[in-house]
Amino acid sequence: MDIKSSFEALDKQFTSFGGLEQGGITRLLYSKEWKEAVTQLETAFKEIGLDAQFDDVGNLTGRLQGTKYPNEVIVSGSHIDTVAEGGHLDGQFGILSALVAIQSLKEEFGAPLRSLEVLSLAEEEGSRFPYAFWGSKNFFNLADNADVKDIEDAEGIKFVDAMRDAGFGFRQNDTVRDDIKAFVEMHIEQGKVLEAEGKSIGVVNGIVGQKRYTVNLKGEANHAGTTPMGLRKDTVVAFSKIATQLTEKAVSIGDPLVLTFGHVTPVPNTVNVVPGEVTFSIDCRHIDQEALDQFANEIETTIQTICDEDGITCDIDRWMDEEPTLMDESIVKVIESSAQKKVGDQYKVMPSGAGHDSQIFAKYVPTAMLFVPSIDGISHNVKEETNIEDLVKGIEVLKETLYELAYKE
């Protein structure tokens, strides 16, 4: 089979489910567009001879039975949902690349020794409801139904009602699968590193840990014309010092540490009043837990020091504290060897700066990821794109990886 034409046909077909006039996709969990996509995916699995099965919440697997070790399963896939006005590759490429790779393996080599599965996870993005990783968390019986029982989307539709209208419900079986020997997730990079370095493949060795804060500073609101500079307790000035000093420290430490001040709300936020209060967010990420912890201490110490100097009080809420997730070394080596065979030295071993379903899987089964470049690093955007040549190379490396894992003794 021709990998390029097969992928392009599938991508065109599935991009139509939630496809937008300006390009890209909006395909939110349990929406009409989502249901159309998973229904067609079930058909696509069956058409190439895979046994297609939904679980209770809408995760879909397509299985090619192994001949010698059927109860040892190699799984590849990603999530089927998108963000609002997202691209056609984030999530979808991971599923379609696995489908094309397994179809090509089946046609070329017949049935594998170990069973192969394509996995379409119901949800990862958290775009419709305030809950992320619903698919992978249910896959391992981690989801607490109470967390979604009363949540609603922006239109006031309850999670439970949307789920039932789509034909699914809460997980009924507490049993967690113990037959998965490897999970390999293909994804676009969603960054500029591969493109900047001229690499076709990223071999992911870990997913960064994240610490996120909401910080509130309180000073004193006062008249902008009558309050001398030396008598002010200006929270925006304090915030600017915090952002500047911490950014300079992050730059001096260097990659792979990243720091972002993404949301800032001053009060009263008007032209002629010294802002007496400001609330802002901080997002800090690193692949090394010790380095992440050290910089978190730097964040909190810097905030407190500046506030003390400026006569301002602060409340620091660290509401996310996710540890880095390391990929399985043996699977990483298989992917690296496959990349070497298919693209020579045009690959890079690298961490992922974004979260993925693999961070859930890695806690329970041997897991690794592949990246292909993103043009201009754009993702979660209708302009999200990757050169078709790089997409094909990614599928070829994935195919070689699955061959090594499922067809070799």
XYZ file of C-alpha atoms in Angstrom:
409
model
C 0.000 0.000 0.000
C 1.058 3.600 -0.512
C 1.378 5.156 2.938
C 1.141 8.752 1.722
C -2.067 8.355 -0.275
C -3.677 6.138 2.381
C -3.017 8.666 5.125
C -4.130 11.642 3.021
C -7.441 9.952 2.212
C -8.116 9.119 5.855
C -7.066 12.559 7.051
C -9.404 14.247 4.556
C -12.261 11.993 5.586
C -11.881 12.451 9.332
C -11.143 16.177 9.147
C -14.666 16.565 7.749
C -16.115 15.568 11.135
C -16.136 18.947 12.810
C -14.203 20.534 9.952
C -14.303 24.347 9.756
C -14.517 26.601 6.696
C -11.286 28.343 7.666
C -9.559 24.988 8.122
C -9.003 22.901 11.206
C -11.525 21.120 13.397
C -13.783 21.670 16.355
C -14.640 18.209 17.669
C -15.518 18.304 21.338
C -16.188 15.333 23.593
C -19.598 13.676 23.070
C -20.654 16.242 20.471
C -22.421 15.317 17.226
C -19.129 15.731 15.352
C -17.290 13.542 17.865
C -19.908 10.794 17.578
C -19.718 10.883 13.775
C -15.938 10.567 13.900
C -15.831 7.593 16.276
C -18.621 5.829 14.395
C -16.721 6.174 11.121
C -13.507 5.113 12.844
C -15.211 1.914 13.982
C -16.159 1.263 10.353
C -12.611 2.005 9.162
C -11.206 -0.495 11.666
C -13.574 -3.218 10.510
C -12.882 -2.530 6.834
C -9.239 -3.542 7.208
C -10.014 -6.587 9.312
C -9.609 -5.257 12.843
C -11.901 -6.289 15.678
C -13.460 -2.990 16.797
C -14.712 -2.528 20.359
C -15.963 0.469 22.354
C -15.637 0.603 26.108
C -18.284 2.170 28.341
C -17.079 5.790 28.015
C -16.285 5.776 24.280
C -12.668 4.688 24.008
C -12.383 2.619 20.813
C -9.894 -0.134 20.003
C -9.214 -1.911 16.715
C -7.406 -5.211 17.281
C -5.301 -7.382 14.979
C -4.973 -10.691 16.806
C -1.514 -12.116 17.413
C -0.736 -15.673 16.335
C 1.785 -16.806 18.959
C 1.381 -14.395 21.859
C -2.183 -13.076 21.476
C -2.324 -11.952 25.096
C 0.718 -9.715 24.708
C -0.625 -6.515 23.169
C 1.181 -3.626 21.487
C -1.004 -0.507 21.414
C -0.654 2.707 19.434
C -3.012 5.653 19.194
C -4.031 8.992 20.683
C -7.143 11.074 21.387
C -9.996 11.795 18.939
C -11.235 15.073 20.470
C -9.866 18.536 19.604
C -9.769 21.964 21.145
C -12.209 24.545 19.786
C -10.925 25.761 16.416
C -8.031 23.325 16.592
C -5.934 21.704 13.913
C -6.388 18.475 11.988
C -3.317 16.719 13.407
C -3.370 17.089 17.201
C -4.663 13.726 18.399
C -6.105 12.634 15.066
C -2.674 12.043 13.491
C -1.749 9.629 16.274
C -4.802 7.491 15.577
C -4.646 7.580 11.784
C -0.885 6.984 11.696
C -1.360 3.850 13.816
C -4.200 2.701 11.570
C -2.129 3.171 8.396
C 0.955 1.565 9.948
C -0.962 -1.519 11.120
C -2.783 -1.874 7.810
C 0.546 -1.700 5.973
C 2.110 -4.276 8.327
C -0.862 -6.602 7.882
C -0.683 -6.412 4.091
C 3.090 -6.883 4.003
C 3.693 -9.424 6.765
C 0.318 -10.887 7.691
C -0.726 -11.424 11.299
C 1.750 -10.425 14.022
C 3.111 -12.664 16.767
C 1.752 -10.273 19.405
C -1.609 -8.591 19.071
C -1.663 -5.050 17.701
C -4.265 -2.459 18.642
C -5.147 0.995 17.375
C -6.544 3.060 20.239
C -8.823 6.087 19.918
C -9.132 7.728 23.313
C -12.403 9.527 23.917
C -10.962 12.739 25.352
C -7.733 14.423 26.365
C -8.080 18.169 25.823
C -10.591 19.265 28.463
C -12.047 21.686 25.906
C -15.780 21.174 26.343
C -15.951 20.364 30.043
C -13.559 21.318 32.873
C -12.000 17.864 33.015
C -9.033 16.497 31.035
C -7.783 12.957 30.244
C -11.265 11.449 30.614
C -10.355 8.761 28.062
C -7.015 7.609 29.447
C -8.067 7.965 33.083
C -11.023 5.678 32.445
C -8.776 3.285 30.547
C -6.961 2.661 33.844
C -9.983 3.123 36.119
C -8.576 6.360 37.544
C -11.524 8.655 36.886
C -13.762 9.626 39.779
C -17.301 9.894 38.418
C -18.154 12.394 41.139
C -15.756 14.874 39.511
C -17.915 15.088 36.374
C -21.363 14.387 37.746
C -22.367 18.042 38.058
C -20.100 19.826 35.568
C -21.484 21.601 32.480
C -20.192 22.988 29.221
C -20.420 26.653 28.175
C -23.997 26.123 26.960
C -25.131 24.628 30.253
C -25.255 21.035 28.985
C -24.331 18.590 31.714
C -21.483 16.170 31.163
C -23.656 13.207 32.087
C -26.408 14.207 29.652
C -23.962 14.722 26.768
C -22.346 11.357 27.477
C -25.665 9.527 27.504
C -26.938 11.332 24.394
C -23.820 10.098 22.593
C -24.655 6.535 23.605
C -22.134 6.050 26.408
C -22.083 6.029 30.199
C -19.883 5.600 33.236
C -17.426 2.726 33.402
C -19.092 -0.407 34.747
C -16.055 -2.679 35.132
C -13.252 -1.980 37.611
C -10.849 -4.431 35.955
C -7.720 -2.840 34.484
C -6.034 -4.540 31.560
C -2.758 -6.323 32.287
C -2.032 -7.548 28.751
C -0.489 -4.367 27.301
C 3.249 -4.751 26.758
C 3.826 -1.371 25.098
C 1.987 1.855 24.283
C 3.440 4.048 21.541
C 1.864 7.450 20.876
C 2.560 9.407 17.715
C 2.005 13.169 17.914
C 2.946 16.442 16.308
C 5.562 18.292 18.349
C 3.463 21.436 18.955
C 6.723 23.368 19.174
C 9.567 24.659 17.009
C 12.523 22.530 18.101
C 12.461 19.874 15.370
C 11.807 22.399 12.616
C 14.547 24.718 13.883
C 17.085 21.883 13.983
C 16.026 20.347 10.662
C 14.962 17.031 12.194
C 12.168 14.809 10.884
C 11.508 12.742 14.011
C 11.481 13.419 17.726
C 12.070 10.426 19.993
C 10.458 11.478 23.254
C 12.267 10.411 26.413
C 9.977 12.134 28.897
C 7.116 14.547 29.494
C 7.885 17.601 31.583
C 6.576 18.137 35.070
C 4.443 21.222 35.633
C 3.849 23.576 38.510
C 1.114 26.155 38.109
C 0.321 29.029 40.429
C -2.330 31.639 40.956
C -0.769 34.570 42.807
C -2.706 37.443 44.358
C -0.946 40.665 45.406
C -2.646 43.298 47.564
C -1.317 46.789 47.990
C -3.286 50.024 48.103
C -5.503 51.562 45.430
C -5.138 55.333 45.316
C -5.436 58.420 43.135
C -3.006 58.361 40.213
C -2.479 62.130 40.333
C -2.175 62.825 44.046
C -0.203 59.826 45.299
C 3.596 60.421 45.133
C 5.662 57.618 43.662
C 7.447 56.998 46.936
C 4.198 56.497 48.819
C 2.598 53.995 46.495
C 1.858 50.324 47.047
C 1.453 49.549 43.355
C 0.771 45.869 42.723
C 1.365 46.081 38.958
C 4.843 47.466 39.590
C 5.484 44.603 42.017
C 4.184 42.119 39.461
C 6.451 43.574 36.769
C 9.468 43.132 39.056
C 8.468 39.545 39.776
C 7.977 38.719 36.101
C 11.221 40.392 35.069
C 13.426 38.878 37.749
C 12.057 35.364 37.418
C 12.225 35.463 33.621
C 15.864 36.596 33.773
C 16.654 33.755 36.177
C 14.883 31.214 33.938
C 16.808 32.427 30.880
C 20.094 32.166 32.763
C 19.317 28.570 33.773
C 18.360 27.729 30.190
C 16.579 24.869 28.458
C 14.592 22.795 29.151
C 13.233 25.056 31.920
C 10.333 27.205 30.722
C 8.387 29.877 32.606
C 5.196 31.645 31.547
C 3.111 34.472 33.011
C -0.067 33.821 31.076
C -2.902 35.688 32.765
C -2.830 39.030 34.572
C -5.800 40.857 36.109
C -5.184 44.213 37.797
C -7.819 45.856 40.011
C -9.408 48.310 39.481
C -7.850 48.230 35.991
C -8.507 51.833 35.124
C -6.287 54.627 33.845
C -6.322 57.020 36.813
C -6.062 54.696 39.820
C -2.928 53.097 41.254
C -3.739 49.361 41.054
C -4.189 48.070 44.569
C -4.583 44.420 43.630
C -3.393 42.101 40.893
C -3.886 38.405 40.272
C -1.641 36.518 37.864
C -0.759 33.001 36.796
C 2.593 31.258 36.579
C 3.325 28.096 34.573
C 6.726 26.464 35.162
C 7.934 23.239 33.475
C 11.046 21.050 33.492
C 11.867 17.411 32.718
C 13.944 17.013 35.904
C 12.061 16.895 39.202
C 14.902 18.295 41.312
C 15.462 21.221 38.964
C 11.705 21.906 38.878
C 11.497 21.877 42.667
C 14.492 24.201 42.955
C 12.998 26.751 40.606
C 9.629 26.530 42.343
C 11.410 27.550 45.533
C 12.998 30.406 43.569
C 9.562 31.516 42.371
C 8.064 31.625 45.832
C 11.098 33.253 47.463
C 11.315 35.948 44.781
C 7.622 36.814 45.093
C 7.812 37.069 48.863
C 11.009 39.143 48.825
C 9.678 41.699 46.329
C 6.370 41.992 48.157
C 8.149 42.567 51.477
C 10.297 45.264 49.898
C 7.266 47.026 48.378
C 4.967 46.742 51.408
C 2.580 44.419 49.584
C 0.933 41.230 50.811
C 0.809 38.110 48.681
C -1.119 34.866 48.497
C 0.629 32.111 46.507
C -1.567 29.175 45.472
C 0.319 26.306 43.827
C -2.685 24.468 42.398
C -0.887 22.133 40.019
C 2.129 20.034 40.922
C 2.608 17.355 38.261
C 5.782 15.294 38.339
C 7.799 14.697 35.160
C 6.966 11.440 33.405
C 9.845 9.428 31.985
C 9.305 7.163 28.991
C 10.309 3.495 29.076
C 13.996 3.232 28.158
C 13.635 -0.039 26.243
C 10.791 1.302 24.064
C 12.689 4.553 23.509
C 15.646 2.510 22.240
C 13.396 0.597 19.819
C 12.002 3.866 18.459
C 15.475 5.365 18.203
C 16.714 2.318 16.277
C 13.674 2.508 13.985
C 14.287 6.203 13.380
C 17.923 5.498 12.538
C 16.833 2.934 9.938
C 14.258 5.206 8.318
C 15.660 8.746 8.560
C 19.337 8.295 9.470
C 20.552 11.085 11.732
C 17.487 13.240 11.104
C 16.010 12.516 14.522
C 16.382 14.007 17.977
C 15.900 12.504 21.433
C 13.956 15.135 23.341
C 11.437 15.803 26.117
C 7.849 16.839 25.493
C 6.957 20.274 26.818
C 3.235 19.557 26.523
C 1.091 17.023 28.334
C -0.176 13.905 26.542
C -2.132 10.727 27.228
C 1.235 8.965 27.422
C 1.843 10.529 30.829
C -1.143 8.565 32.137
C -0.142 5.349 30.349
C 3.502 5.511 31.455
C 2.529 4.915 35.076
C 1.056 1.524 34.209
C 2.571 0.154 30.985
C 5.871 0.601 29.081
C 5.274 3.783 27.089
C 7.068 6.037 24.631
C 6.258 8.728 22.061
C 7.279 9.907 18.612
C 7.061 13.481 17.358
C 6.960 14.921 13.862
C 7.723 18.631 13.297
C 5.105 21.362 13.498
C 5.388 24.160 10.955
C 6.247 27.340 12.898
C 5.461 25.376 16.058
C 1.754 26.167 15.642
C -0.835 23.927 17.322
C -4.276 24.279 18.937
C -4.955 26.507 15.944
C -6.606 26.075 12.544
C -3.204 26.897 10.988
C -1.641 23.820 12.589
C 0.252 21.906 9.885
C 3.125 19.524 9.172
C 4.725 18.808 5.803
C 3.303 15.628 4.302
C 6.847 14.307 3.847
C 7.405 14.508 7.608
C 4.044 12.907 8.353
C 4.943 9.979 6.093
C 8.361 9.611 7.711
C 6.646 9.517 11.081
C 4.316 6.734 9.941
C 7.254 4.795 8.510
C 9.157 5.035 11.808
C 6.017 4.027 13.721
C 5.514 1.066 11.365
C 9.098 -0.082 11.916
C 8.674 0.312 15.681
C 5.462 -1.725 15.742
C 7.131 -4.365 13.558
C 9.979 -4.698 16.045
C 7.593 -4.906 18.995
C 4.878 -7.161 17.530
C 6.489 -9.285 14.807
C 9.887 -10.103 16.314
C 10.531 -12.815 18.881
